[in-house]
mmCIF file of C-alpha atoms and ligand atoms in Angstrom:
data_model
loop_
_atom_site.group_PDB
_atom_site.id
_atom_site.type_symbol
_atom_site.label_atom_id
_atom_site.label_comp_id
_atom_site.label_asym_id
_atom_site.label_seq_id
_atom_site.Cartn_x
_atom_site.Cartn_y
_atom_site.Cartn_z
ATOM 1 C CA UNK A 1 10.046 -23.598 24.230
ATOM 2 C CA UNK A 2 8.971 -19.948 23.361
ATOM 3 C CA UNK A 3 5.796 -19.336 22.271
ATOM 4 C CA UNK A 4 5.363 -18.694 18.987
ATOM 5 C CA UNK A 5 2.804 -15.795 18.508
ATOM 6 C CA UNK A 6 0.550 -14.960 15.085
ATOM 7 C CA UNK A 7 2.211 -11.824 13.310
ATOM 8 C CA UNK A 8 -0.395 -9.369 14.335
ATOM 9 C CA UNK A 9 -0.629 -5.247 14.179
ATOM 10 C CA UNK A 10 -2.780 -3.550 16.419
ATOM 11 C CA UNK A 11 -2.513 0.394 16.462
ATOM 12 C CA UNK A 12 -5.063 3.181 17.255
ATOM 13 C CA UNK A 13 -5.541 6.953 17.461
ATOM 14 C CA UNK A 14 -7.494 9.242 19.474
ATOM 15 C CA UNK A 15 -11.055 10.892 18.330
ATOM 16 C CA UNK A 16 -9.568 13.864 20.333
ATOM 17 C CA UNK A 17 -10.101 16.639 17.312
ATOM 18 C CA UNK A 18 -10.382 15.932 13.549
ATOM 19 C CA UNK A 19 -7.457 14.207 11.871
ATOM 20 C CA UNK A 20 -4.389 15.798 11.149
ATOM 21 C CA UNK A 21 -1.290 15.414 8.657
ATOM 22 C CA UNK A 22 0.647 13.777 11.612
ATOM 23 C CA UNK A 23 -1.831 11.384 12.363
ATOM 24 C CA UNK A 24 -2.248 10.477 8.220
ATOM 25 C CA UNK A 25 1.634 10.492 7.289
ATOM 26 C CA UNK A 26 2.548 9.062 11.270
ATOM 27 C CA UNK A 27 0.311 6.402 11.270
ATOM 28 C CA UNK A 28 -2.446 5.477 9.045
ATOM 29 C CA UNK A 29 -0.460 5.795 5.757
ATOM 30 C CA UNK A 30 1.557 3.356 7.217
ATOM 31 C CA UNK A 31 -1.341 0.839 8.692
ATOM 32 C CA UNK A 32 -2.630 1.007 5.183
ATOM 33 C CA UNK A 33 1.234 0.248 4.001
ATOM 34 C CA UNK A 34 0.859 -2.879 6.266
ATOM 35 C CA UNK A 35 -2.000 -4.307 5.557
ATOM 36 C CA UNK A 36 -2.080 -7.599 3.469
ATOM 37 C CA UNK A 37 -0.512 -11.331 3.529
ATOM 38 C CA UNK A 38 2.072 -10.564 6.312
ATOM 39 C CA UNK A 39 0.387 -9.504 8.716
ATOM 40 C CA UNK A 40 -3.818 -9.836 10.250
ATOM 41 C CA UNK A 41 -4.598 -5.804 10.609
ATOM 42 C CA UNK A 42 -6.737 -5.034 13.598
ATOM 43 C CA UNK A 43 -7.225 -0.778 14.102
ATOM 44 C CA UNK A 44 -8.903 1.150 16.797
ATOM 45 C CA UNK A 45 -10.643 4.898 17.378
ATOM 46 C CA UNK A 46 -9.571 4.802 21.033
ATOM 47 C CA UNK A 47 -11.986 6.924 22.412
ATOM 48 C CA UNK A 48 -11.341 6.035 25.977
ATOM 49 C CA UNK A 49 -7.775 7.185 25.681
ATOM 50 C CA UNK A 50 -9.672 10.651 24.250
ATOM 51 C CA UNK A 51 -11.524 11.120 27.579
ATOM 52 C CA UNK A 52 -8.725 11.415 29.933
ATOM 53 C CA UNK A 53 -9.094 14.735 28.936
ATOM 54 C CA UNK A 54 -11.984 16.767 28.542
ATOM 55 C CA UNK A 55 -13.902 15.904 25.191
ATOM 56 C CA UNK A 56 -17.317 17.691 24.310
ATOM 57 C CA UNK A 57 -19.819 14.504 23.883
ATOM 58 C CA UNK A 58 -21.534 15.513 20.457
ATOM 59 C CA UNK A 59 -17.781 16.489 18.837
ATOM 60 C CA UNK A 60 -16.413 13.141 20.659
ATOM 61 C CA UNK A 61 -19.653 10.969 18.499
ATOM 62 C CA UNK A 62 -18.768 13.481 15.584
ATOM 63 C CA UNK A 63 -15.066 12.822 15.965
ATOM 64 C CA UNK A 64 -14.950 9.142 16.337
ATOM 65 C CA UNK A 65 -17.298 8.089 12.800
ATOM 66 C CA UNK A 66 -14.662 10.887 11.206
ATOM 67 C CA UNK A 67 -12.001 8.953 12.182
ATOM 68 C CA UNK A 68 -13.706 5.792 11.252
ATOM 69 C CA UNK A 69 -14.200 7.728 7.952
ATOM 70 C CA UNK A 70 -10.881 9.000 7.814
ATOM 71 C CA UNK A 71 -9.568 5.442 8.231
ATOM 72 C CA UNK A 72 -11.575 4.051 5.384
ATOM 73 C CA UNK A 73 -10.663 6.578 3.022
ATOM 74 C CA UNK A 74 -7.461 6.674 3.383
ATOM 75 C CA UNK A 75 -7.298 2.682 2.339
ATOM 76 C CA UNK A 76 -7.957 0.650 5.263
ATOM 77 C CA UNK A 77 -10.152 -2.410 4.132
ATOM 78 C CA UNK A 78 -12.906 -2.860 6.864
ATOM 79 C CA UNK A 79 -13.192 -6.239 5.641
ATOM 80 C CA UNK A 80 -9.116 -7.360 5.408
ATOM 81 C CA UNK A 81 -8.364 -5.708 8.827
ATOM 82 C CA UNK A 82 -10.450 -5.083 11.942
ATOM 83 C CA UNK A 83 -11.496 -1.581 12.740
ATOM 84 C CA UNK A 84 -13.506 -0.555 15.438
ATOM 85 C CA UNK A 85 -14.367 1.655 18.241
ATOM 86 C CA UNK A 86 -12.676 0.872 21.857
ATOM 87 C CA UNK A 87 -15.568 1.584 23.960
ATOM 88 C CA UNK A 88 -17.426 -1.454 21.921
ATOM 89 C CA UNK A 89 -14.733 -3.540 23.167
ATOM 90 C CA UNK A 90 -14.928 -4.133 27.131
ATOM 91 C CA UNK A 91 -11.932 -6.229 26.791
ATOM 92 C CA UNK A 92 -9.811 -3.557 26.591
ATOM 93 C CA UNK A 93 -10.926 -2.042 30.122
ATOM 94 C CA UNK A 94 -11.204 -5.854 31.573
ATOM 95 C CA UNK A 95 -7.533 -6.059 30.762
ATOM 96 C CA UNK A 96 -6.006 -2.586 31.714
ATOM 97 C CA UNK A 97 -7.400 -3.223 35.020
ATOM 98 C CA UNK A 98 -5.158 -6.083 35.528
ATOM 99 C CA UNK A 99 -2.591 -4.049 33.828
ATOM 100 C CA UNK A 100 -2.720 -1.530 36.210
ATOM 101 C CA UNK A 101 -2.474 -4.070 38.997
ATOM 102 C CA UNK A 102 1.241 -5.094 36.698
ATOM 103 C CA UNK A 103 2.405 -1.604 36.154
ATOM 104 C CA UNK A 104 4.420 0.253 38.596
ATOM 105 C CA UNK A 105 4.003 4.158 39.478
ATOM 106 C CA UNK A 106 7.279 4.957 39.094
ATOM 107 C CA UNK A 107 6.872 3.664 35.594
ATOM 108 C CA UNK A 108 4.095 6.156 34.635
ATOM 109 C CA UNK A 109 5.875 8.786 36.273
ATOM 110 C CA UNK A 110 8.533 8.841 33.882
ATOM 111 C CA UNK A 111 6.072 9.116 30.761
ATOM 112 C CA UNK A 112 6.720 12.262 28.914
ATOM 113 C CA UNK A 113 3.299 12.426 27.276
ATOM 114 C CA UNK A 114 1.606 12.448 30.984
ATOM 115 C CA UNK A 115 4.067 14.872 31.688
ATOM 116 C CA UNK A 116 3.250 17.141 28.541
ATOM 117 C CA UNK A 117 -0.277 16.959 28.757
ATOM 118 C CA UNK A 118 -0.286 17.410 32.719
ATOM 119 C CA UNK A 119 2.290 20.396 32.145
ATOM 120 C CA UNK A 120 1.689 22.511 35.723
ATOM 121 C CA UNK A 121 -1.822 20.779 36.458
ATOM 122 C CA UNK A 122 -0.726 17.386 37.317
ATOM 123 C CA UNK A 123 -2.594 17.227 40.645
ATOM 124 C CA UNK A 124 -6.046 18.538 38.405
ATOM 125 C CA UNK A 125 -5.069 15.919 35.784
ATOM 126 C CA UNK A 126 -7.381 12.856 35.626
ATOM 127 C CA UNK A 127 -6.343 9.787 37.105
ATOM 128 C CA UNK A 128 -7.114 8.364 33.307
ATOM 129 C CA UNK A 129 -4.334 9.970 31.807
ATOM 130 C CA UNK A 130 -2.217 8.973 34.036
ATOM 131 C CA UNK A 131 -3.005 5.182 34.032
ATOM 132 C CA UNK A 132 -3.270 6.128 29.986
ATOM 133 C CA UNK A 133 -0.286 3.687 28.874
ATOM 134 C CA UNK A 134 -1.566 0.679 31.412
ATOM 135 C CA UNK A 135 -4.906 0.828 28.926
ATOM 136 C CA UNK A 136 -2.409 1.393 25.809
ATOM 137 C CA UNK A 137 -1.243 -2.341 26.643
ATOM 138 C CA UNK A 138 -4.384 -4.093 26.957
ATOM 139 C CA UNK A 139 -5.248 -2.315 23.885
ATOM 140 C CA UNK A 140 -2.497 -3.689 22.055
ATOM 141 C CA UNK A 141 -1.708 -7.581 24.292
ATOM 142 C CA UNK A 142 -5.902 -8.063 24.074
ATOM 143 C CA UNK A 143 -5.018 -9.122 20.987
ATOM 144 C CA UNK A 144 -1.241 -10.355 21.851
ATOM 145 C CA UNK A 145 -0.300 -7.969 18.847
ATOM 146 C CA UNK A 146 3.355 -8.659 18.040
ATOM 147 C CA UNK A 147 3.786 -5.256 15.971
ATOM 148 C CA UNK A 148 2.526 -1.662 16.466
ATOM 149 C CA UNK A 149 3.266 0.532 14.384
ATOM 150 C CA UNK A 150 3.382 4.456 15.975
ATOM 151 C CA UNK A 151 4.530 8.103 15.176
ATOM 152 C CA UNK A 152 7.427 8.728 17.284
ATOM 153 C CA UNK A 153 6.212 10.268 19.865
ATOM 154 C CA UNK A 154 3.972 6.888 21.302
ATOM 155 C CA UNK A 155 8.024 4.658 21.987
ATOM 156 C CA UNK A 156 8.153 5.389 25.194
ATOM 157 C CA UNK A 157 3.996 3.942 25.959
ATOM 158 C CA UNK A 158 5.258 0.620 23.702
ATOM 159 C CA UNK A 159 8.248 0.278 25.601
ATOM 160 C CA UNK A 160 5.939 0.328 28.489
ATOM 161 C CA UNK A 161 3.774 -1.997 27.292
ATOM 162 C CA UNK A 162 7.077 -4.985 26.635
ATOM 163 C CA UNK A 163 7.855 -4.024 30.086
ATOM 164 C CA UNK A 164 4.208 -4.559 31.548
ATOM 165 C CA UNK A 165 4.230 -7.886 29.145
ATOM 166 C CA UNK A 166 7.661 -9.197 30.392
ATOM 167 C CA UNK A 167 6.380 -8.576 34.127
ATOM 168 C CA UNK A 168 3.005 -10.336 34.053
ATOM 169 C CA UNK A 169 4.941 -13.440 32.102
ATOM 170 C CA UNK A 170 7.753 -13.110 35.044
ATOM 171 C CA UNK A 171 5.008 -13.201 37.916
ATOM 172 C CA UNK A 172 2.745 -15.536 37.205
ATOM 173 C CA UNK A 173 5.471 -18.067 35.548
ATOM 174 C CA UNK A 174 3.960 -18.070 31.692
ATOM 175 C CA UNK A 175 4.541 -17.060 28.349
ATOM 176 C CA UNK A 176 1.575 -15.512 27.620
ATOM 177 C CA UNK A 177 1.992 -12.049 26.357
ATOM 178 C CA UNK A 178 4.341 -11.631 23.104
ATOM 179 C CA UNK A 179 6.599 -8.518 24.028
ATOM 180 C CA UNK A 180 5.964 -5.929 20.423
ATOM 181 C CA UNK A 181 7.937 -4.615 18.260
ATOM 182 C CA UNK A 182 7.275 -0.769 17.863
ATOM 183 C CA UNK A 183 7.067 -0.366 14.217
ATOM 184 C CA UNK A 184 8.493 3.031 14.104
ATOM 185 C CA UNK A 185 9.710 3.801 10.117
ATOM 186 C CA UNK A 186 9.712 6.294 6.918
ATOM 187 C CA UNK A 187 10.291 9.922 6.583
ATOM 188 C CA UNK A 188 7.698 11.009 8.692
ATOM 189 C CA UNK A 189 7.927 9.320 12.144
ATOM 190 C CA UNK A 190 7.177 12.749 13.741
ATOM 191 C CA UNK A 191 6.007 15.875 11.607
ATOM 192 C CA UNK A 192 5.940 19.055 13.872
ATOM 193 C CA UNK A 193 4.014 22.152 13.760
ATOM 194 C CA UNK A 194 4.033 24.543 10.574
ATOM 195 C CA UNK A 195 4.687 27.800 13.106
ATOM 196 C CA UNK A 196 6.957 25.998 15.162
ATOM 197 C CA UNK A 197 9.425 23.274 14.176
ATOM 198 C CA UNK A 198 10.392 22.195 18.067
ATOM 199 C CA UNK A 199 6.849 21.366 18.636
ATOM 200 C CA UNK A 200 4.282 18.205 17.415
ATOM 201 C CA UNK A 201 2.001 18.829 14.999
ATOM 202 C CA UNK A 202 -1.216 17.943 17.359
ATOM 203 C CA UNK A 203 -5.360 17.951 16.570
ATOM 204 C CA UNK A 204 -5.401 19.586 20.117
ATOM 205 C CA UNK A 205 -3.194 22.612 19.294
ATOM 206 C CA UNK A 206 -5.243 25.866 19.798
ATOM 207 C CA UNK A 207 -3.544 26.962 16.401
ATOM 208 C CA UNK A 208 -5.295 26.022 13.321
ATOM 209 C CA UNK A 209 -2.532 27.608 11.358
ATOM 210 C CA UNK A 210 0.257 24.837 13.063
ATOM 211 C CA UNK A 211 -1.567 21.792 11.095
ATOM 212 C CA UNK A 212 -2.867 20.445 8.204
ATOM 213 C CA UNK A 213 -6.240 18.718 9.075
ATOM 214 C CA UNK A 214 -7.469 15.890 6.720
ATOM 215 C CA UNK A 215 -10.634 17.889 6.271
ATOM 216 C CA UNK A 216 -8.555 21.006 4.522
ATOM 217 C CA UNK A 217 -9.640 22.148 1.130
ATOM 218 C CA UNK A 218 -6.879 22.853 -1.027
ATOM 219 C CA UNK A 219 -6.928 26.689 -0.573
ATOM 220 C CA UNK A 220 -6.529 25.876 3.579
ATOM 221 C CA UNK A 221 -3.692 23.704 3.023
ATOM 222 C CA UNK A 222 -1.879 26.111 0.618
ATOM 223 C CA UNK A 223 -2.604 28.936 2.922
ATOM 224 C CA UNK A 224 -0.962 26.980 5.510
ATOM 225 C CA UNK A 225 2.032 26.125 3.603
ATOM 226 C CA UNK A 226 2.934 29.138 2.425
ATOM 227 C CA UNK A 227 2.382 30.754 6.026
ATOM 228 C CA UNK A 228 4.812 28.271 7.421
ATOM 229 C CA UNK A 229 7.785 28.995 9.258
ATOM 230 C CA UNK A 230 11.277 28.833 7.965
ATOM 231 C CA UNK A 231 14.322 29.956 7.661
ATOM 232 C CA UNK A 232 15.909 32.488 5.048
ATOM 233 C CA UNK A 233 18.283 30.492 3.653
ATOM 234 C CA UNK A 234 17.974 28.246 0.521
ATOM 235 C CA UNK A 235 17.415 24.440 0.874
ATOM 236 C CA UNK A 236 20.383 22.151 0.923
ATOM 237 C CA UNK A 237 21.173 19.215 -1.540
ATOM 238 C CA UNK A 238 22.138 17.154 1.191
ATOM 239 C CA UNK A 239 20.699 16.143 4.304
ATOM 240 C CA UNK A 240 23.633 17.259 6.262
ATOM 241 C CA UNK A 241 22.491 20.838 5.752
ATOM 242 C CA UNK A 242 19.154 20.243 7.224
ATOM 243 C CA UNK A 243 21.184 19.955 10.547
ATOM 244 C CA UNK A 244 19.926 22.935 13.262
ATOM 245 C CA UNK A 245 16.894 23.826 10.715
ATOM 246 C CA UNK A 246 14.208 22.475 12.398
ATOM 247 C CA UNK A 247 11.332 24.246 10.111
ATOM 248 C CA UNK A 248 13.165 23.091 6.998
ATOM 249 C CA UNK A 249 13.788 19.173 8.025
ATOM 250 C CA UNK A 250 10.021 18.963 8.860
ATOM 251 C CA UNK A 251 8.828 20.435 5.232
ATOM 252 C CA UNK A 252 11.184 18.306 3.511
ATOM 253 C CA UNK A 253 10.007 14.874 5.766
ATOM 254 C CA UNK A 254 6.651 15.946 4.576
ATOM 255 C CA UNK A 255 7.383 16.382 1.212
ATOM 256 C CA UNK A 256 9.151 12.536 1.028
ATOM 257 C CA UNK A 257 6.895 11.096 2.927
ATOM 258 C CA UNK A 258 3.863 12.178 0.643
ATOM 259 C CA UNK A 259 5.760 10.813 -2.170
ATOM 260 C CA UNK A 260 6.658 7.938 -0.947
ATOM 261 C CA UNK A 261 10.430 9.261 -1.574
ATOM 262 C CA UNK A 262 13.604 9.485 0.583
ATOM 263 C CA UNK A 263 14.816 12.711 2.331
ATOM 264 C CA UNK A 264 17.749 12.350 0.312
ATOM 265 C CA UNK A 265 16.211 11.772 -3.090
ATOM 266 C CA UNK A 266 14.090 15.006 -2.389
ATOM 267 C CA UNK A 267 16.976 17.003 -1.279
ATOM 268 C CA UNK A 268 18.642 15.882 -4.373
ATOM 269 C CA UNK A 269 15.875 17.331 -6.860
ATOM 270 C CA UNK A 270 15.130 20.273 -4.699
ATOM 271 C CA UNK A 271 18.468 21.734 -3.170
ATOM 272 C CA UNK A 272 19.094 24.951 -4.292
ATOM 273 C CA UNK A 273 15.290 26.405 -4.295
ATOM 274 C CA UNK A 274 14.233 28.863 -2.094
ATOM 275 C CA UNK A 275 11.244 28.333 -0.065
ATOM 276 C CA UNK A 276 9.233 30.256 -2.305
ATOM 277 C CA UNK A 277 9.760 27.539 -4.935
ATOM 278 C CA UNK A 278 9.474 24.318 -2.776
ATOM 279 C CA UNK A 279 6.410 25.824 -1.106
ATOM 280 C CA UNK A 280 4.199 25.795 -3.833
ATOM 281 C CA UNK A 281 5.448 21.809 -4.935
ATOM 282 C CA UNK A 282 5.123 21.080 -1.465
ATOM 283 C CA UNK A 283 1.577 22.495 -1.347
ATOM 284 C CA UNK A 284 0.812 20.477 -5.302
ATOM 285 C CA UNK A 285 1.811 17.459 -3.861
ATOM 286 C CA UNK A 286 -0.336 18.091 -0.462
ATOM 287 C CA UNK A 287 -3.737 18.814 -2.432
ATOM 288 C CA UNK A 288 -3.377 15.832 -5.117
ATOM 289 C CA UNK A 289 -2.501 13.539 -2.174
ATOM 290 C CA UNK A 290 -5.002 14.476 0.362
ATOM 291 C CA UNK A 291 -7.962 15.774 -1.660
ATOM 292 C CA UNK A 292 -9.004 12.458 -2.630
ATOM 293 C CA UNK A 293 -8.991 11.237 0.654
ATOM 294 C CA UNK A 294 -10.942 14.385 2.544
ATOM 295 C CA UNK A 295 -13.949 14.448 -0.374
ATOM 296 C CA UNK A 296 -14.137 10.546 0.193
ATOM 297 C CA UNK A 297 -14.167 11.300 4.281
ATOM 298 C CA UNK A 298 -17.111 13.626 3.233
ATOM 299 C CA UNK A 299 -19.113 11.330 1.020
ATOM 300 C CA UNK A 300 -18.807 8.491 3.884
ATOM 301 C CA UNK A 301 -19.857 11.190 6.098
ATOM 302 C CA UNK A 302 -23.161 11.448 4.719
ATOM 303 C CA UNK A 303 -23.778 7.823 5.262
ATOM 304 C CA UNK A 304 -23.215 7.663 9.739
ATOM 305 C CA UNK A 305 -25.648 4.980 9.483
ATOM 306 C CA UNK A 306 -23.198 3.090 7.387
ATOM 307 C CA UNK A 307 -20.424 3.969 9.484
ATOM 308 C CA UNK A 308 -22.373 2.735 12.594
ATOM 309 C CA UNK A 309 -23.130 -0.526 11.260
ATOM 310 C CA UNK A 310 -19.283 -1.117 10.282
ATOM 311 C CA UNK A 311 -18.232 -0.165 13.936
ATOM 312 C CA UNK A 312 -20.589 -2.796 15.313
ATOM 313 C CA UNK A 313 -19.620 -5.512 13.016
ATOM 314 C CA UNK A 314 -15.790 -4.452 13.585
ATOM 315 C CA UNK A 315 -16.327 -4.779 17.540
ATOM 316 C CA UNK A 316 -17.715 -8.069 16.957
ATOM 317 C CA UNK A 317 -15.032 -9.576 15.228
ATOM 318 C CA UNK A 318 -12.628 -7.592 17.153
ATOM 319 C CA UNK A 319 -14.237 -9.181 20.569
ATOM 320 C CA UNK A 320 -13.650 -12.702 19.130
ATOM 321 C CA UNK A 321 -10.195 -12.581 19.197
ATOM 322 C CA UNK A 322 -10.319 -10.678 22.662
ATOM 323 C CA UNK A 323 -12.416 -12.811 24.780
ATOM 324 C CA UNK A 324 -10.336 -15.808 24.602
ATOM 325 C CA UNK A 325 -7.230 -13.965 25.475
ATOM 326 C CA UNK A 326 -8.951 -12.201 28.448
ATOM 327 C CA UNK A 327 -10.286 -15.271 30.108
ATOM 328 C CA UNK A 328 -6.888 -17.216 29.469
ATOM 329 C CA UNK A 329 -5.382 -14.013 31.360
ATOM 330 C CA UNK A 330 -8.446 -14.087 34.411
ATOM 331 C CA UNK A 331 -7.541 -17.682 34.585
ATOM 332 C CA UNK A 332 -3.789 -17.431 35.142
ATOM 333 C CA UNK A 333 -4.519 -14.342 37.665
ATOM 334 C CA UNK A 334 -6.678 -16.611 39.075
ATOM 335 C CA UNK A 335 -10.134 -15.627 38.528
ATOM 336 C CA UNK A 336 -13.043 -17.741 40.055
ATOM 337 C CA UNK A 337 -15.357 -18.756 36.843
ATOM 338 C CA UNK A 338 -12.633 -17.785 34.438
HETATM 339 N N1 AQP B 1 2.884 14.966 14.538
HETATM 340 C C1 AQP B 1 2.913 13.649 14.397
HETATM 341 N N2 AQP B 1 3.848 13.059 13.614
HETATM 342 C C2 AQP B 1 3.883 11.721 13.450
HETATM 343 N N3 AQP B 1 2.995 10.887 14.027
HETATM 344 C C3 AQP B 1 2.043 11.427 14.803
HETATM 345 N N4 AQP B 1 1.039 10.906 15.506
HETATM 346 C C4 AQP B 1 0.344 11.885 16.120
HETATM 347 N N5 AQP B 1 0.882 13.076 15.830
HETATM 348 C C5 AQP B 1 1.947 12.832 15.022
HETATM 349 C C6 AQP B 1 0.766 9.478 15.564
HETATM 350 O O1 AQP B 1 -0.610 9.299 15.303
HETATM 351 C C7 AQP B 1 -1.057 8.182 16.065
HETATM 352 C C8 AQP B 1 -2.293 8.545 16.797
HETATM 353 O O2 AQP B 1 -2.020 9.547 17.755
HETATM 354 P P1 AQP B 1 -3.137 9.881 18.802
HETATM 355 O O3 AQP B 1 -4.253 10.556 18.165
HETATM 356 O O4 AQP B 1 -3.535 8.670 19.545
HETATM 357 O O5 AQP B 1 -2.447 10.767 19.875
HETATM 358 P P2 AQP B 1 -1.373 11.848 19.810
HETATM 359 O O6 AQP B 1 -0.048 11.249 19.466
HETATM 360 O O7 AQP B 1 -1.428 12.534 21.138
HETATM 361 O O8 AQP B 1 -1.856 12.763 18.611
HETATM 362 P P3 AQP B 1 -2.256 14.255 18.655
HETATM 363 O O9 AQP B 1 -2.666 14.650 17.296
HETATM 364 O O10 AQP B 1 -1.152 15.045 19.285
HETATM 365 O O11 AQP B 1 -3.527 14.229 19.577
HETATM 366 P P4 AQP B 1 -3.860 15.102 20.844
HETATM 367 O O12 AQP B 1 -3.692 16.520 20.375
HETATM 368 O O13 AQP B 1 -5.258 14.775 21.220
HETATM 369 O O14 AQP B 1 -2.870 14.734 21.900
HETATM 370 C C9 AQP B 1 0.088 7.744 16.970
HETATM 371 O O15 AQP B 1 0.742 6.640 16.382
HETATM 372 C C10 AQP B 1 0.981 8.941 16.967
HETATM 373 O O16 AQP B 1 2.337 8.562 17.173
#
């Protein structure tokens, strides 16, 4: 019989840079969303995954308790879910080893983030971000998560991660890992840049001008708005005419997903206005729903020692349900004094 496996999210994003829109409307609006009676919660700052390419130490420190921050203030319960730092979790390395013992190279080679972020320097590329999606599985199977909810952009690394699942359970004869579900939903699954609607909005984009950063004061993310791309024409009323407008489609996801709205339903208020209209709402609705959660980042801020201690306690509850999982895994590898 198939094992039956406790409904369980596990996501986590990078300390790489300071939190952007993408990150907030791609993922954490939505771990907040899931948190509560369905599911047990259990979020990471995965700052290992951040080092596989270069990160300043003091802005990587800096970066990770603003995340932490940035997590908390945006409505994720420290107490109802688990958040904590990956580096305060050896599990996670303890089980991407094995994982890349499972995974295959010609697996990674077809990753399109390695490919991105390796662009012409693959042979000066770390040998981390290559192996980056074997650690993405133990991040997420440490804890035999059976959901994951991503931006996007991260399918491909959970489709790796069933695949890496489905081959350790096929080698060794068990049915030990669960094999996710990517949780991939809403308006904004993947918000691209503000001067370039073919591109990701990304914390590591040398423009400042592309993204909205969680840290923005409203006069930033106005600015922003208004200096974003589009086209000349006026907006549609359906989402038919959104088709080949690139620019347009992303500030219209941004605007439903804010409001917790439809695509259609805004198009259905909105078509017919010029961008010089729907800038501005866009822009309201942007500074009533992120100011809040940037002065809140700042207060917490002020308190690292706080932050610290909420870390610790999260990698000590996040440990106890890793351990046992690990050793279960060393055992059926066939570790001496498993
Ligand atoms: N633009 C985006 N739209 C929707 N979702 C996004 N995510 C990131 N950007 C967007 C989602 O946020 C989560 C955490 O991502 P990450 O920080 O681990 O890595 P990333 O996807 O590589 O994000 P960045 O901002 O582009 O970071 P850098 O610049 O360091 O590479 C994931 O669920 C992701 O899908």
């Amino acid at each position: 019989m198939a094992t039956t496996f406790t409904p369980r999210v596990f996501s986590g994003i990078q300390p790489s840079g300071g939190l952007t829109l993408g990150n907030y409307l791609g993922a954490i609006k939505r771990f907040v969303d899931m948190q509560g009676a369905e599911f047990e919660t259990i979020y990471c700052m995965v700052d290992l995954h951040a080092i596989t390419v270069w990160q300043d130490p003091a802005d990587l420190r800096k970066n990770t308790r603003e995340l932490c921050a940035g997590f908390i203030a945006s409505g994720i319960d420290p107490e109802s879910s688990v958040l904590f730092n990956q580096s305060q979790v050896p599990e996670h390395t303890q089980l991407g080893w094995i994982f890349n013992t499972v995974a295959r190279m010609g697996w990674l080679n077809r990753m399109t983030q390695f490919k991105d972020k390796a662009g012409k320097n693959r042979e000066n590329s770390s040998v981390g971000l290559f192996a980056y999606p074997a650690l993405m599985a133990a991040d997420i199977l440490v804890y035999h998560a059976t959901h994951v909810p991503v931006g996007e952009d991260q399918k491909q690394h959970v489709e790796l991660t069933r695949d890496i699942a489905a081959k350790f359970n096929h080698d060794y004869g068990v049915d030990f890992f669960p094999v996710t579900e990517p949780v991939i939903e809403g308006a904004a699954t993947r918000v691209m840049s503000l001067r370039d609607g073919s591109k990701k909005m990304s914390k590591s984009d040398p423009s400042d001008m592309s993204r909205i950063n969680m840290t923005d004061d409203a006069d930033a993310i106005a600015q922003k708005i208004r200096k974003a791309r589009t086209d000349p024409d006026a907006l549609p009323s359906e989402v038919d005419g959104l088709k080949d407008r690139p620019e347009a489609r992303n500030l219209v996801n941004i605007f439903a997903a804010m409001n917790d709205s439809t695509v259609e339903a805004v198009l259905a208020d909105v078509g017919g206005k010029q961008f010089s209209e729907f800038k501005p709402l866009l822009a309201d609705l942007a500074v009533a729903k992120l100011s809040p959660i940037s002065s809140e980042m700042a207060r917490l801020m002020e308190h690292q020692d706080e932050i610290d201690k909420i870390l610790a306690r999260g990698a000590e509850r996040a440990r106890a349900l890793a351990a046992p999982i690990l050793k279960q895994t060393y055992e059926i590898v066939g570790m001496v004094g498993a």
